[in-house]
mmCIF file of C-alpha atoms in Angstrom:
data_model
loop_
_atom_site.group_PDB
_atom_site.id
_atom_site.type_symbol
_atom_site.label_atom_id
_atom_site.label_comp_id
_atom_site.label_asym_id
_atom_site.label_seq_id
_atom_site.Cartn_x
_atom_site.Cartn_y
_atom_site.Cartn_z
ATOM 1 C CA UNK A 942 83.550 89.953 145.107
ATOM 2 C CA UNK A 943 84.881 89.676 141.558
ATOM 3 C CA UNK A 944 88.621 88.982 141.489
ATOM 4 C CA UNK A 945 91.075 91.297 139.751
ATOM 5 C CA UNK A 946 91.930 88.479 137.362
ATOM 6 C CA UNK A 947 88.299 88.098 136.289
ATOM 7 C CA UNK A 948 87.970 91.850 135.799
ATOM 8 C CA UNK A 949 91.096 91.898 133.629
ATOM 9 C CA UNK A 950 89.772 88.890 131.722
ATOM 10 C CA UNK A 951 86.456 90.633 130.987
ATOM 11 C CA UNK A 952 88.186 93.839 129.915
ATOM 12 C CA UNK A 953 90.559 91.859 127.699
ATOM 13 C CA UNK A 954 87.723 90.066 125.949
ATOM 14 C CA UNK A 955 85.891 93.362 125.379
ATOM 15 C CA UNK A 956 89.017 94.765 123.755
ATOM 16 C CA UNK A 957 89.334 91.702 121.517
ATOM 17 C CA UNK A 958 85.699 92.035 120.431
ATOM 18 C CA UNK A 959 86.245 95.690 119.518
ATOM 19 C CA UNK A 960 89.356 94.799 117.546
ATOM 20 C CA UNK A 961 87.494 91.971 115.794
ATOM 21 C CA UNK A 962 84.812 94.442 114.736
ATOM 22 C CA UNK A 963 87.468 96.762 113.368
ATOM 23 C CA UNK A 964 89.138 93.959 111.437
ATOM 24 C CA UNK A 965 85.836 92.883 109.960
ATOM 25 C CA UNK A 966 85.024 96.417 108.842
ATOM 26 C CA UNK A 967 88.423 96.810 107.196
ATOM 27 C CA UNK A 968 88.304 93.422 105.517
ATOM 28 C CA UNK A 969 84.688 93.578 104.401
ATOM 29 C CA UNK A 970 85.132 97.016 102.962
ATOM 30 C CA UNK A 971 87.689 95.660 100.530
ATOM 31 C CA UNK A 972 86.629 92.075 99.902
ATOM 32 C CA UNK A 973 83.444 93.001 98.051
ATOM 33 C CA UNK A 974 80.497 91.748 100.103
ATOM 34 C CA UNK A 975 78.178 92.677 97.226
ATOM 35 C CA UNK A 976 76.763 89.307 96.243
ATOM 36 C CA UNK A 977 76.093 90.595 92.731
ATOM 37 C CA UNK A 978 79.803 90.046 92.169
ATOM 38 C CA UNK A 979 79.392 86.331 92.756
ATOM 39 C CA UNK A 980 78.647 84.296 89.630
ATOM 40 C CA UNK A 981 76.660 81.538 91.296
ATOM 41 C CA UNK A 982 72.991 80.839 91.875
ATOM 42 C CA UNK A 983 70.563 78.001 92.475
ATOM 43 C CA UNK A 984 69.678 77.808 88.778
ATOM 44 C CA UNK A 985 73.287 77.235 87.778
ATOM 45 C CA UNK A 986 73.512 73.462 87.535
ATOM 46 C CA UNK A 987 77.266 73.637 87.006
ATOM 47 C CA UNK A 988 77.904 75.396 90.336
ATOM 48 C CA UNK A 989 79.176 73.374 93.272
ATOM 49 C CA UNK A 990 77.987 73.849 96.859
ATOM 50 C CA UNK A 991 80.068 75.601 99.480
ATOM 51 C CA UNK A 992 79.597 74.551 103.097
ATOM 52 C CA UNK A 993 81.835 75.258 106.080
ATOM 53 C CA UNK A 994 83.711 73.579 108.883
ATOM 54 C CA UNK A 995 83.311 75.612 112.062
ATOM 55 C CA UNK A 996 86.100 75.803 114.626
ATOM 56 C CA UNK A 997 85.375 77.722 117.831
ATOM 57 C CA UNK A 998 87.373 78.042 120.997
ATOM 58 C CA UNK A 999 87.508 80.519 123.879
ATOM 59 C CA UNK A 1000 90.498 79.980 126.136
ATOM 60 C CA UNK A 1001 92.595 82.108 128.429
ATOM 61 C CA UNK A 1002 95.234 82.384 125.708
ATOM 62 C CA UNK A 1003 93.151 82.656 122.524
ATOM 63 C CA UNK A 1004 89.698 83.156 121.023
ATOM 64 C CA UNK A 1005 89.017 81.290 117.778
ATOM 65 C CA UNK A 1006 86.111 81.810 115.382
ATOM 66 C CA UNK A 1007 86.877 80.048 112.114
ATOM 67 C CA UNK A 1008 84.698 79.081 109.166
ATOM 68 C CA UNK A 1009 86.763 76.926 106.828
ATOM 69 C CA UNK A 1010 85.189 76.431 103.378
ATOM 70 C CA UNK A 1011 84.121 72.923 102.388
ATOM 71 C CA UNK A 1012 83.279 72.166 98.752
ATOM 72 C CA UNK A 1013 80.599 69.589 97.930
ATOM 73 C CA UNK A 1014 78.889 68.455 94.744
ATOM 74 C CA UNK A 1015 81.950 67.577 92.662
ATOM 75 C CA UNK A 1016 81.338 64.298 90.847
ATOM 76 C CA UNK A 1017 84.925 63.114 91.175
ATOM 77 C CA UNK A 1018 85.339 62.361 94.881
ATOM 78 C CA UNK A 1019 89.142 62.365 94.654
ATOM 79 C CA UNK A 1020 89.176 65.897 93.228
ATOM 80 C CA UNK A 1021 86.722 67.052 95.898
ATOM 81 C CA UNK A 1022 88.848 65.487 98.628
ATOM 82 C CA UNK A 1023 91.983 67.122 97.220
ATOM 83 C CA UNK A 1024 90.388 70.584 97.201
ATOM 84 C CA UNK A 1025 88.963 70.244 100.704
ATOM 85 C CA UNK A 1026 92.244 68.940 102.072
ATOM 86 C CA UNK A 1027 93.993 72.002 100.666
ATOM 87 C CA UNK A 1028 91.487 74.376 102.263
ATOM 88 C CA UNK A 1029 91.363 72.565 105.601
ATOM 89 C CA UNK A 1030 95.144 72.165 105.856
ATOM 90 C CA UNK A 1031 95.632 75.901 105.280
ATOM 91 C CA UNK A 1032 92.958 76.801 107.830
ATOM 92 C CA UNK A 1033 94.106 74.436 110.540
ATOM 93 C CA UNK A 1034 97.765 75.383 110.097
ATOM 94 C CA UNK A 1035 96.829 79.036 110.577
ATOM 95 C CA UNK A 1036 94.853 78.181 113.733
ATOM 96 C CA UNK A 1037 97.418 75.782 115.186
ATOM 97 C CA UNK A 1038 100.365 78.104 114.600
ATOM 98 C CA UNK A 1039 98.596 81.062 116.189
ATOM 99 C CA UNK A 1040 97.385 79.003 119.148
ATOM 100 C CA UNK A 1041 100.922 77.785 119.818
ATOM 101 C CA UNK A 1042 102.205 81.375 119.693
ATOM 102 C CA UNK A 1043 99.434 82.509 122.047
ATOM 103 C CA UNK A 1044 100.218 79.833 124.627
ATOM 104 C CA UNK A 1045 103.877 80.836 124.590
ATOM 105 C CA UNK A 1046 102.933 84.518 124.891
ATOM 106 C CA UNK A 1047 100.677 83.812 127.881
ATOM 107 C CA UNK A 1048 103.422 81.895 129.677
ATOM 108 C CA UNK A 1049 105.835 84.748 129.052
ATOM 109 C CA UNK A 1050 103.285 87.260 130.374
ATOM 110 C CA UNK A 1051 102.863 85.239 133.570
ATOM 111 C CA UNK A 1052 106.628 84.936 133.989
ATOM 112 C CA UNK A 1053 107.371 88.615 133.400
ATOM 113 C CA UNK A 1054 104.243 89.807 135.184
ATOM 114 C CA UNK A 1055 102.405 91.925 132.626
ATOM 115 C CA UNK A 1056 98.728 91.816 131.672
ATOM 116 C CA UNK A 1057 97.932 89.512 128.794
ATOM 117 C CA UNK A 1058 95.288 90.161 126.133
ATOM 118 C CA UNK A 1059 94.157 86.923 124.487
ATOM 119 C CA UNK A 1060 95.082 86.392 120.857
ATOM 120 C CA UNK A 1061 92.366 86.089 118.255
ATOM 121 C CA UNK A 1062 92.181 83.857 115.177
ATOM 122 C CA UNK A 1063 89.340 84.107 112.688
ATOM 123 C CA UNK A 1064 88.606 82.721 109.240
ATOM 124 C CA UNK A 1065 85.857 83.942 106.929
ATOM 125 C CA UNK A 1066 85.315 83.334 103.234
ATOM 126 C CA UNK A 1067 83.263 84.433 100.252
ATOM 127 C CA UNK A 1068 82.419 82.886 96.911
ATOM 128 C CA UNK A 1069 83.528 85.189 94.124
ATOM 129 C CA UNK A 1070 82.872 82.917 91.136
ATOM 130 C CA UNK A 1071 81.271 79.488 90.973
ATOM 131 C CA UNK A 1072 80.305 78.451 87.482
ATOM 132 C CA UNK A 1073 81.214 76.221 84.541
ATOM 133 C CA UNK A 1074 83.915 74.288 86.362
ATOM 134 C CA UNK A 1075 85.653 77.321 87.867
ATOM 135 C CA UNK A 1076 85.554 78.217 91.549
ATOM 136 C CA UNK A 1077 87.051 81.366 93.043
ATOM 137 C CA UNK A 1078 87.060 81.562 96.849
ATOM 138 C CA UNK A 1079 88.263 84.581 98.832
ATOM 139 C CA UNK A 1080 89.428 83.556 102.305
ATOM 140 C CA UNK A 1081 90.371 86.018 105.038
ATOM 141 C CA UNK A 1082 92.663 84.872 107.857
ATOM 142 C CA UNK A 1083 92.253 87.395 110.694
ATOM 143 C CA UNK A 1084 94.554 87.620 113.674
ATOM 144 C CA UNK A 1085 95.198 89.772 116.701
ATOM 145 C CA UNK A 1086 98.440 89.281 118.605
ATOM 146 C CA UNK A 1087 98.593 92.559 120.509
ATOM 147 C CA UNK A 1088 99.398 96.088 119.468
ATOM 148 C CA UNK A 1089 97.262 98.901 118.134
ATOM 149 C CA UNK A 1090 95.268 96.725 115.733
ATOM 150 C CA UNK A 1091 95.017 93.271 114.287
ATOM 151 C CA UNK A 1092 95.969 92.086 110.846
ATOM 152 C CA UNK A 1093 94.643 89.822 108.141
ATOM 153 C CA UNK A 1094 95.921 87.831 105.194
ATOM 154 C CA UNK A 1095 93.510 87.657 102.267
ATOM 155 C CA UNK A 1096 94.119 84.558 100.158
ATOM 156 C CA UNK A 1097 92.243 83.497 97.048
ATOM 157 C CA UNK A 1098 91.818 79.955 95.810
ATOM 158 C CA UNK A 1099 91.007 79.824 92.096
ATOM 159 C CA UNK A 1100 90.216 76.193 91.302
ATOM 160 C CA UNK A 1101 89.828 74.347 88.043
ATOM 161 C CA UNK A 1102 87.217 71.847 89.212
ATOM 162 C CA UNK A 1103 88.085 69.424 86.410
ATOM 163 C CA UNK A 1104 91.518 68.832 87.955
ATOM 164 C CA UNK A 1105 91.227 70.211 91.481
ATOM 165 C CA UNK A 1106 94.313 72.342 90.907
ATOM 166 C CA UNK A 1107 94.792 76.048 91.497
ATOM 167 C CA UNK A 1108 94.960 78.316 88.462
ATOM 168 C CA UNK A 1109 97.848 80.811 88.646
ATOM 169 C CA UNK A 1110 97.114 84.146 86.998
ATOM 170 C CA UNK A 1111 99.599 83.384 84.225
ATOM 171 C CA UNK A 1112 97.743 80.149 83.393
ATOM 172 C CA UNK A 1113 94.651 82.081 82.291
ATOM 173 C CA UNK A 1114 96.581 83.554 79.370
ATOM 174 C CA UNK A 1115 98.229 82.248 76.223
ATOM 175 C CA UNK A 1116 102.001 81.827 76.455
ATOM 176 C CA UNK A 1117 102.628 84.445 73.763
ATOM 177 C CA UNK A 1118 100.464 87.114 75.428
ATOM 178 C CA UNK A 1119 102.127 89.733 77.637
ATOM 179 C CA UNK A 1120 99.428 89.735 80.314
ATOM 180 C CA UNK A 1121 101.640 91.483 82.875
ATOM 181 C CA UNK A 1122 102.097 94.579 80.705
ATOM 182 C CA UNK A 1123 98.377 94.694 79.897
ATOM 183 C CA UNK A 1124 97.330 94.413 83.532
ATOM 184 C CA UNK A 1125 99.992 96.849 84.755
ATOM 185 C CA UNK A 1126 98.742 99.384 82.192
ATOM 186 C CA UNK A 1127 95.134 98.982 83.375
ATOM 187 C CA UNK A 1128 96.025 99.316 87.060
ATOM 188 C CA UNK A 1129 98.261 102.319 86.416
ATOM 189 C CA UNK A 1130 95.424 104.062 84.573
ATOM 190 C CA UNK A 1131 93.038 103.359 87.463
ATOM 191 C CA UNK A 1132 95.536 104.693 90.009
ATOM 192 C CA UNK A 1133 96.110 107.835 87.947
ATOM 193 C CA UNK A 1134 92.370 108.435 87.866
ATOM 194 C CA UNK A 1135 92.179 108.054 91.642
ATOM 195 C CA UNK A 1136 95.123 110.431 92.096
ATOM 196 C CA UNK A 1137 93.422 113.008 89.877
ATOM 197 C CA UNK A 1138 90.349 112.861 92.100
ATOM 198 C CA UNK A 1139 92.507 113.588 95.152
ATOM 199 C CA UNK A 1140 94.139 116.500 93.327
ATOM 200 C CA UNK A 1141 90.749 117.938 92.385
ATOM 201 C CA UNK A 1142 89.669 117.651 96.015
ATOM 202 C CA UNK A 1143 92.836 119.437 97.109
ATOM 203 C CA UNK A 1144 92.132 122.320 94.718
ATOM 204 C CA UNK A 1145 88.587 122.615 96.088
ATOM 205 C CA UNK A 1146 90.059 122.888 99.572
ATOM 206 C CA UNK A 1147 92.519 125.570 98.501
ATOM 207 C CA UNK A 1148 95.506 123.239 98.777
ATOM 208 C CA UNK A 1149 98.409 122.584 96.416
ATOM 209 C CA UNK A 1150 97.339 119.673 94.159
ATOM 210 C CA UNK A 1151 100.954 118.507 93.950
ATOM 211 C CA UNK A 1152 100.800 117.796 97.686
ATOM 212 C CA UNK A 1153 97.606 115.729 97.380
ATOM 213 C CA UNK A 1154 97.471 112.281 98.910
ATOM 214 C CA UNK A 1155 98.438 109.494 96.489
ATOM 215 C CA UNK A 1156 97.158 106.294 98.153
ATOM 216 C CA UNK A 1157 98.756 103.694 95.888
ATOM 217 C CA UNK A 1158 102.190 105.181 95.359
ATOM 218 C CA UNK A 1159 103.787 101.835 96.141
ATOM 219 C CA UNK A 1160 102.512 100.144 92.979
ATOM 220 C CA UNK A 1161 105.365 99.002 90.744
ATOM 221 C CA UNK A 1162 103.715 96.260 88.730
ATOM 222 C CA UNK A 1163 102.085 92.925 89.486
ATOM 223 C CA UNK A 1164 104.094 90.007 90.801
ATOM 224 C CA UNK A 1165 104.785 86.720 89.042
ATOM 225 C CA UNK A 1166 102.626 84.959 91.637
ATOM 226 C CA UNK A 1167 100.090 87.792 91.826
ATOM 227 C CA UNK A 1168 96.947 87.170 93.875
ATOM 228 C CA UNK A 1169 93.647 87.603 92.050
ATOM 229 C CA UNK A 1170 90.064 86.448 91.978
ATOM 230 C CA UNK A 1171 87.439 86.047 89.288
ATOM 231 C CA UNK A 1172 84.109 87.781 89.148
ATOM 232 C CA UNK A 1173 81.565 88.115 86.385
ATOM 233 C CA UNK A 1174 83.140 89.961 83.461
ATOM 234 C CA UNK A 1175 86.437 90.776 85.171
ATOM 235 C CA UNK A 1176 89.637 89.563 86.751
ATOM 236 C CA UNK A 1177 90.274 91.366 90.043
ATOM 237 C CA UNK A 1178 93.850 92.020 91.112
ATOM 238 C CA UNK A 1179 94.383 92.782 94.790
ATOM 239 C CA UNK A 1180 97.299 93.485 97.083
ATOM 240 C CA UNK A 1181 97.983 92.556 100.722
ATOM 241 C CA UNK A 1182 98.066 95.053 103.551
ATOM 242 C CA UNK A 1183 101.015 97.465 103.313
ATOM 243 C CA UNK A 1184 102.217 96.207 99.903
ATOM 244 C CA UNK A 1185 101.292 99.291 97.855
ATOM 245 C CA UNK A 1186 99.436 101.413 100.409
ATOM 246 C CA UNK A 1187 99.265 102.124 104.169
ATOM 247 C CA UNK A 1188 97.217 99.945 106.495
ATOM 248 C CA UNK A 1189 94.338 102.429 106.557
ATOM 249 C CA UNK A 1190 93.799 101.883 102.815
ATOM 250 C CA UNK A 1191 92.835 98.260 103.464
ATOM 251 C CA UNK A 1192 93.131 95.759 100.628
ATOM 252 C CA UNK A 1193 93.537 97.625 97.316
ATOM 253 C CA UNK A 1194 91.564 95.989 94.493
ATOM 254 C CA UNK A 1195 91.595 96.702 90.769
ATOM 255 C CA UNK A 1196 89.064 95.099 88.446
ATOM 256 C CA UNK A 1197 90.459 94.354 84.993
ATOM 257 C CA UNK A 1198 87.534 94.124 82.541
ATOM 258 C CA UNK A 1199 87.698 91.051 80.322
ATOM 259 C CA UNK A 1200 87.327 93.351 77.330
ATOM 260 C CA UNK A 1201 90.824 94.724 78.020
ATOM 261 C CA UNK A 1202 92.573 91.346 78.068
ATOM 262 C CA UNK A 1203 90.271 88.835 76.358
ATOM 263 C CA UNK A 1204 92.483 88.653 73.270
ATOM 264 C CA UNK A 1205 95.081 86.920 75.427
ATOM 265 C CA UNK A 1206 92.870 84.665 77.553
ATOM 266 C CA UNK A 1207 92.931 80.988 76.655
ATOM 267 C CA UNK A 1208 89.788 79.882 74.815
ATOM 268 C CA UNK A 1209 89.127 77.184 77.417
ATOM 269 C CA UNK A 1210 88.692 79.887 80.077
ATOM 270 C CA UNK A 1211 87.305 82.822 78.101
ATOM 271 C CA UNK A 1212 83.816 81.442 77.532
ATOM 272 C CA UNK A 1213 83.559 80.388 81.156
ATOM 273 C CA UNK A 1214 84.499 83.846 82.396
ATOM 274 C CA UNK A 1215 82.049 85.789 80.256
#
C-alpha cells in the first residue's frame, strides 16, 4: 500500500510541474524566443560560443533545474574567466539562497504540521546579441515558494568582450546626449498606441473607451540602472514583474529602433549594433 506521505509527495511534485509550465509560458511569451532576434550565427567569426553548466536536484525540500550560461571562445582567458565567474556566481547564489530557504520552510512545516510543497528553482537563458565583441544574454531566474503562482527575475548581461565588463545603458550613449528623454518619449508613444487599441476594442464592444484597460499605466520613465538587452537594429527596454503592469502582463518590453537614438550612441558601439 502506498503511504500517505508518498501520495502527498507525488501530488506536490505534480503541482510543481504545472506551476513550472505556467512560469515558462509567462516568461517565454515575453523574453522573445524568436531566434531571428539573435544576432549570432555560425558564419559570424566574431561571435563567441555559449555553453551551459547544468545543475539538477530533486529533494524533499526543493526541485532544481538550472542551466547557467558558460562563455567560450574568448581569446583572453582572464576576460573569459571573469565573465563566467560573474554568471556562475549569480546562478549559484540564486540556487543556494533558495535551497536554504526551502530547507527552513520544510522544517517549519514538519514542526507546525502542515503539508509542504517543494520549492522550485530554475535558470534558463537566451542569446540576444552575439557579434563584433558585444554579447547580450537574457537570463531568467524562476522560483516557486508557495502561493498561487511562482515568480521570476529576468536579468540581462550586456558584455563588452574586450574588457569583460557589463555595459550600463547610459554607457552606450555620449555624455552630452539625453538618452533618458529620448527613450521615455519612444516608450510613451508605444504605450499610447497600445492604449488606443484597447479603446478601439472597447468601442467595438459597446463599452466606454475611457474605461478601457490601460496595461502599462505604471510607467513613469526609465530608471538610472534600467535593464535592457540588444538585438539587431534595436535596444530593448524591459521591466520586471509588477513594476509598470500587473503580473498577468508578464515582462513588458519596448524595442527602441536605433534610428530613433543613433545620433546619441557612441561611435564605438553604433557600427557594432547596426
